């Protein structure tokens, strides 16, 4: 059975942390606030996969109240989600992701993000798309208060 999943996440900027997006550390003055490494792009992708499997969301799987996930690598968590999908008989057909940030400019890092997320999921890079955009200075992203990300995935899996 083919299933579609959609994921969305947002994190605010904070001082004193690296900016990690799609498994890539992007040079900048601020990172994102969060219990793990706050990789908003990877979080949206994980939620999309979990949604397609009807397996809840990352808040259920990796709660921010659990000290085991404090500072956790989102690539390690993405790998765990991909493993869970395989264990349940699902395979990733395609993933398409969008990250919105007014600054810093992310286009130079898109291919690295694709590669890092594909590697974490154990799939070919051709199965992972990443787009970067701004919000034309509108909203919290436009005011440079944080970063938002969306992901949609297509999984092939067992019949119900």
GROMACS .gro file of N, CA, C and O in nm, residues 52-123:
model
  288
   52UNK      N    1   0.302   0.890   0.773
   52UNK     CA    2   0.267   0.795   0.667
   52UNK      C    3   0.248   0.655   0.723
   52UNK      O    4   0.165   0.579   0.674
   53UNK      N    5   0.321   0.621   0.829
   53UNK     CA    6   0.306   0.490   0.892
   53UNK      C    7   0.191   0.486   0.992
   53UNK      O    8   0.160   0.380   1.045
   54UNK      N    9   0.131   0.602   1.019
   54UNK     CA   10   0.027   0.616   1.122
   54UNK      C   11   0.084   0.576   1.258
   54UNK      O   12   0.021   0.507   1.338
   55UNK      N   13   0.207   0.625   1.283
   55UNK     CA   14   0.280   0.587   1.404
   55UNK      C   15   0.304   0.707   1.495
   55UNK      O   16   0.406   0.714   1.565
   56UNK      N   17   0.213   0.804   1.494
   56UNK     CA   18   0.228   0.918   1.584
   56UNK      C   19   0.324   1.022   1.531
   56UNK      O   20   0.330   1.047   1.412
   57UNK      N   21   0.400   1.081   1.623
   57UNK     CA   22   0.494   1.187   1.586
   57UNK      C   23   0.620   1.178   1.671
   57UNK      O   24   0.628   1.095   1.763
   58UNK      N   25   0.715   1.265   1.642
   58UNK     CA   26   0.843   1.255   1.713
   58UNK      C   27   0.830   1.292   1.860
   58UNK      O   28   0.910   1.247   1.941
   59UNK      N   29   0.730   1.371   1.895
   59UNK     CA   30   0.707   1.403   2.035
   59UNK      C   31   0.670   1.280   2.116
   59UNK      O   32   0.703   1.271   2.235
   60UNK      N   33   0.603   1.186   2.053
   60UNK     CA   34   0.568   1.061   2.121
   60UNK      C   35   0.687   0.966   2.126
   60UNK      O   36   0.712   0.900   2.226
   61UNK      N   37   0.760   0.960   2.015
   61UNK     CA   38   0.871   0.865   2.004
   61UNK      C   39   0.995   0.912   2.081
   61UNK      O   40   1.064   0.831   2.144
   62UNK      N   41   1.022   1.043   2.074
   62UNK     CA   42   1.141   1.101   2.138
   62UNK      C   43   1.098   1.222   2.223
   62UNK      O   44   1.127   1.337   2.189
   63UNK      N   45   1.028   1.201   2.334
   63UNK     CA   46   0.974   1.313   2.411
   63UNK      C   47   1.081   1.407   2.465
   63UNK      O   48   1.188   1.362   2.507
   64UNK      N   49   1.049   1.537   2.463
   64UNK     CA   50   1.146   1.636   2.511
   64UNK      C   51   1.155   1.637   2.664
   64UNK      O   52   1.233   1.712   2.721
   65UNK      N   53   1.078   1.551   2.728
   65UNK     CA   54   1.088   1.535   2.873
   65UNK      C   55   1.186   1.424   2.911
   65UNK      O   56   1.217   1.407   3.029
   66UNK      N   57   1.234   1.351   2.811
   66UNK     CA   58   1.326   1.239   2.836
   66UNK      C   59   1.470   1.289   2.823
   66UNK      O   60   1.513   1.330   2.716
   67UNK      N   61   1.545   1.284   2.933
   67UNK     CA   62   1.684   1.332   2.928
   67UNK      C   63   1.772   1.255   2.830
   67UNK      O   64   1.876   1.306   2.787
   68UNK      N   65   1.731   1.136   2.790
   68UNK     CA   66   1.810   1.057   2.694
   68UNK      C   67   1.821   1.127   2.560
   68UNK      O   68   1.916   1.101   2.485
   69UNK      N   69   1.726   1.216   2.529
   69UNK     CA   70   1.727   1.282   2.398
   69UNK      C   71   1.781   1.424   2.405
   69UNK      O   72   1.783   1.494   2.304
   70UNK      N   73   1.826   1.468   2.521
   70UNK     CA   74   1.881   1.602   2.534
   70UNK      C   75   2.010   1.613   2.452
   70UNK      O   76   2.103   1.534   2.467
   71UNK      N   77   2.011   1.707   2.360
   71UNK     CA   78   2.126   1.727   2.273
   71UNK      C   79   2.144   1.620   2.168
   71UNK      O   80   2.247   1.616   2.100
   72UNK      N   81   2.045   1.534   2.151
   72UNK     CA   82   2.057   1.421   2.058
   72UNK      C   83   2.075   1.469   1.915
   72UNK      O   84   2.022   1.572   1.874
   73UNK      N   85   2.149   1.393   1.838
   73UNK     CA   86   2.165   1.417   1.695
   73UNK      C   87   2.037   1.378   1.623
   73UNK      O   88   1.991   1.264   1.632
   74UNK      N   89   1.980   1.473   1.551
   74UNK     CA   90   1.859   1.442   1.476
   74UNK      C   91   1.887   1.344   1.364
   74UNK      O   92   1.796   1.273   1.321
   75UNK      N   93   2.009   1.334   1.317
   75UNK     CA   94   2.041   1.233   1.215
   75UNK      C   95   2.033   1.093   1.277
   75UNK      O   96   1.987   0.999   1.212
   76UNK      N   97   2.075   1.079   1.402
   76UNK     CA   98   2.062   0.950   1.470
   76UNK      C   99   1.915   0.917   1.491
   76UNK      O  100   1.873   0.802   1.473
   77UNK      N  101   1.835   1.017   1.525
   77UNK     CA  102   1.691   0.995   1.544
   77UNK      C  103   1.624   0.962   1.412
   77UNK      O  104   1.538   0.874   1.405
   78UNK      N  105   1.663   1.032   1.304
   78UNK     CA  106   1.608   1.003   1.172
   78UNK      C  107   1.642   0.860   1.130
   78UNK      O  108   1.559   0.789   1.074
   79UNK      N  109   1.762   0.817   1.160
   79UNK     CA  110   1.802   0.680   1.131
   79UNK      C  111   1.713   0.581   1.206
   79UNK      O  112   1.671   0.478   1.149
   80UNK      N  113   1.680   0.612   1.331
   80UNK     CA  114   1.593   0.524   1.409
   80UNK      C  115   1.453   0.519   1.350
   80UNK      O  116   1.391   0.413   1.346
   81UNK      N  117   1.402   0.634   1.303
   81UNK     CA  118   1.269   0.637   1.241
   81UNK      C  119   1.270   0.555   1.113
   81UNK      O  120   1.177   0.479   1.086
   82UNK      N  121   1.375   0.570   1.032
   82UNK     CA  122   1.385   0.493   0.908
   82UNK      C  123   1.394   0.343   0.937
   82UNK      O  124   1.334   0.262   0.865
   83UNK      N  125   1.466   0.305   1.040
   83UNK     CA  126   1.474   0.165   1.080
   83UNK      C  127   1.338   0.113   1.124
   83UNK      O  128   1.297   0.003   1.085
   84UNK      N  129   1.266   0.193   1.201
   84UNK     CA  130   1.131   0.155   1.243
   84UNK      C  131   1.041   0.134   1.121
   84UNK      O  132   0.965   0.036   1.116
   85UNK      N  133   1.052   0.223   1.023
   85UNK     CA  134   0.972   0.208   0.901
   85UNK      C  135   1.003   0.075   0.831
   85UNK      O  136   0.912   0.002   0.792
   86UNK      N  137   1.132   0.046   0.816
   86UNK     CA  138   1.170  -0.080   0.752
   86UNK      C  139   1.120  -0.200   0.831
   86UNK      O  140   1.072  -0.298   0.773
   87UNK      N  141   1.132  -0.193   0.964
   87UNK     CA  142   1.086  -0.304   1.048
   87UNK      C  143   0.936  -0.328   1.032
   87UNK      O  144   0.889  -0.441   1.046
   88UNK      N  145   0.862  -0.223   1.001
   88UNK     CA  146   0.717  -0.235   0.982
   88UNK      C  147   0.679  -0.262   0.837
   88UNK      O  148   0.562  -0.261   0.802
   89UNK      N  149   0.780  -0.286   0.754
   89UNK     CA  150   0.755  -0.324   0.616
   89UNK      C  151   0.742  -0.210   0.518
   89UNK      O  152   0.697  -0.230   0.405
   90UNK      N  153   0.783  -0.089   0.556
   90UNK     CA  154   0.774   0.027   0.468
   90UNK      C  155   0.908   0.059   0.405
   90UNK      O  156   1.013   0.036   0.464
   91UNK      N  157   0.903   0.114   0.285
   91UNK     CA  158   1.024   0.165   0.221
   91UNK      C  159   0.993   0.305   0.167
   91UNK      O  160   0.882   0.333   0.122
   92UNK      N  161   1.093   0.390   0.175
   92UNK     CA  162   1.078   0.527   0.128
   92UNK      C  163   1.086   0.531  -0.023
   92UNK      O  164   1.185   0.490  -0.082
   93UNK      N  165   0.979   0.578  -0.085
   93UNK     CA  166   0.978   0.600  -0.230
   93UNK      C  167   1.037   0.735  -0.260
   93UNK      O  168   1.122   0.750  -0.347
   94UNK      N  169   0.992   0.839  -0.186
   94UNK     CA  170   1.040   0.974  -0.212
   94UNK      C  171   1.011   1.063  -0.092
   94UNK      O  172   0.914   1.040  -0.019
   95UNK      N  173   1.095   1.164  -0.073
   95UNK     CA  174   1.075   1.266   0.030
   95UNK      C  175   1.107   1.401  -0.032
   95UNK      O  176   1.207   1.415  -0.104
   96UNK      N  177   1.023   1.499  -0.006
   96UNK     CA  178   1.048   1.635  -0.053
   96UNK      C  179   1.033   1.728   0.066
   96UNK      O  180   0.933   1.723   0.138
   97UNK      N  181   1.135   1.810   0.088
   97UNK     CA  182   1.141   1.894   0.207
   97UNK      C  183   1.163   2.040   0.168
   97UNK      O  184   1.232   2.069   0.071
   98UNK      N  185   1.105   2.129   0.248
   98UNK     CA  186   1.125   2.273   0.231
   98UNK      C  187   1.163   2.331   0.365
   98UNK      O  188   1.098   2.302   0.466
   99UNK      N  189   1.266   2.413   0.366
   99UNK     CA  190   1.307   2.484   0.487
   99UNK      C  191   1.298   2.633   0.458
   99UNK      O  192   1.342   2.680   0.353
  100UNK      N  193   1.235   2.707   0.550
  100UNK     CA  194   1.217   2.852   0.534
  100UNK      C  195   1.299   2.925   0.639
  100UNK      O  196   1.278   2.905   0.759
  101UNK      N  197   1.392   3.005   0.593
  101UNK     CA  198   1.476   3.087   0.680
  101UNK      C  199   1.509   3.216   0.606
  101UNK      O  200   1.550   3.212   0.490
  102UNK      N  201   1.491   3.327   0.673
  102UNK     CA  202   1.528   3.455   0.611
  102UNK      C  203   1.680   3.466   0.601
  102UNK      O  204   1.733   3.515   0.504
  103UNK      N  205   1.746   3.419   0.706
  103UNK     CA  206   1.892   3.419   0.710
  103UNK      C  207   1.933   3.307   0.804
  103UNK      O  208   1.859   3.276   0.898
  104UNK      N  209   2.044   3.245   0.781
  104UNK     CA  210   2.139   3.267   0.670
  104UNK      C  211   2.087   3.203   0.541
  104UNK      O  212   1.990   3.126   0.542
  105UNK      N  213   2.153   3.234   0.433
  105UNK     CA  214   2.118   3.175   0.304
  105UNK      C  215   2.154   3.027   0.307
  105UNK      O  216   2.264   2.988   0.346
  106UNK      N  217   2.060   2.943   0.265
  106UNK     CA  218   2.078   2.798   0.277
  106UNK      C  219   2.107   2.727   0.146
  106UNK      O  220   2.146   2.611   0.148
  107UNK      N  221   2.086   2.793   0.035
  107UNK     CA  222   2.105   2.727  -0.095
  107UNK      C  223   2.240   2.657  -0.109
  107UNK      O  224   2.246   2.546  -0.163
  108UNK      N  225   2.349   2.716  -0.060
  108UNK     CA  226   2.478   2.647  -0.075
  108UNK      C  227   2.489   2.514   0.000
  108UNK      O  228   2.581   2.437  -0.024
  109UNK      N  229   2.394   2.486   0.090
  109UNK     CA  230   2.402   2.366   0.174
  109UNK      C  231   2.299   2.260   0.137
  109UNK      O  232   2.297   2.153   0.197
  110UNK      N  233   2.214   2.288   0.039
  110UNK     CA  234   2.105   2.195   0.005
  110UNK      C  235   2.155   2.055  -0.030
  110UNK      O  236   2.100   1.956   0.017
  111UNK      N  237   2.255   2.045  -0.114
  111UNK     CA  238   2.304   1.912  -0.155
  111UNK      C  239   2.362   1.836  -0.038
  111UNK      O  240   2.342   1.715  -0.026
  112UNK      N  241   2.433   1.905   0.050
  112UNK     CA  242   2.486   1.839   0.169
  112UNK      C  243   2.372   1.788   0.258
  112UNK      O  244   2.382   1.680   0.317
  113UNK      N  245   2.265   1.868   0.269
  113UNK     CA  246   2.150   1.827   0.348
  113UNK      C  247   2.085   1.703   0.288
  113UNK      O  248   2.052   1.608   0.361
  114UNK      N  249   2.068   1.702   0.156
  114UNK     CA  250   2.010   1.586   0.089
  114UNK      C  251   2.093   1.462   0.118
  114UNK      O  252   2.040   1.356   0.151
  115UNK      N  253   2.224   1.476   0.106
  115UNK     CA  254   2.313   1.362   0.127
  115UNK      C  255   2.309   1.313   0.271
  115UNK      O  256   2.302   1.193   0.296
  116UNK      N  257   2.311   1.406   0.366
  116UNK     CA  258   2.312   1.368   0.508
  116UNK      C  259   2.182   1.296   0.546
  116UNK      O  260   2.185   1.193   0.616
  117UNK      N  261   2.069   1.348   0.500
  117UNK     CA  262   1.942   1.285   0.537
  117UNK      C  263   1.924   1.152   0.466
  117UNK      O  264   1.875   1.056   0.526
  118UNK      N  265   1.965   1.143   0.340
  118UNK     CA  266   1.958   1.016   0.268
  118UNK      C  267   2.045   0.911   0.336
  118UNK      O  268   2.002   0.796   0.357
  119UNK      N  269   2.165   0.950   0.375
  119UNK     CA  270   2.257   0.858   0.443
  119UNK      C  271   2.195   0.810   0.574
  119UNK      O  272   2.199   0.691   0.606
  120UNK      N  273   2.135   0.902   0.651
  120UNK     CA  274   2.075   0.864   0.779
  120UNK      C  275   1.960   0.765   0.760
  120UNK      O  276   1.937   0.679   0.845
  121UNK      N  277   1.889   0.778   0.648
  121UNK     CA  278   1.775   0.689   0.622
  121UNK      C  279   1.814   0.563   0.547
  121UNK      O  280   1.732   0.473   0.529
  122UNK      N  281   1.938   0.557   0.498
  122UNK     CA  282   1.984   0.440   0.424
  122UNK      C  283   1.922   0.429   0.286
  122UNK      O  284   1.896   0.318   0.239
  123UNK      N  285   1.900   0.544   0.221
  123UNK     CA  286   1.843   0.545   0.086
  123UNK      C  287   1.933   0.627  -0.007
  123UNK      O  288   2.018   0.703   0.039
   0.00000   0.00000   0.00000
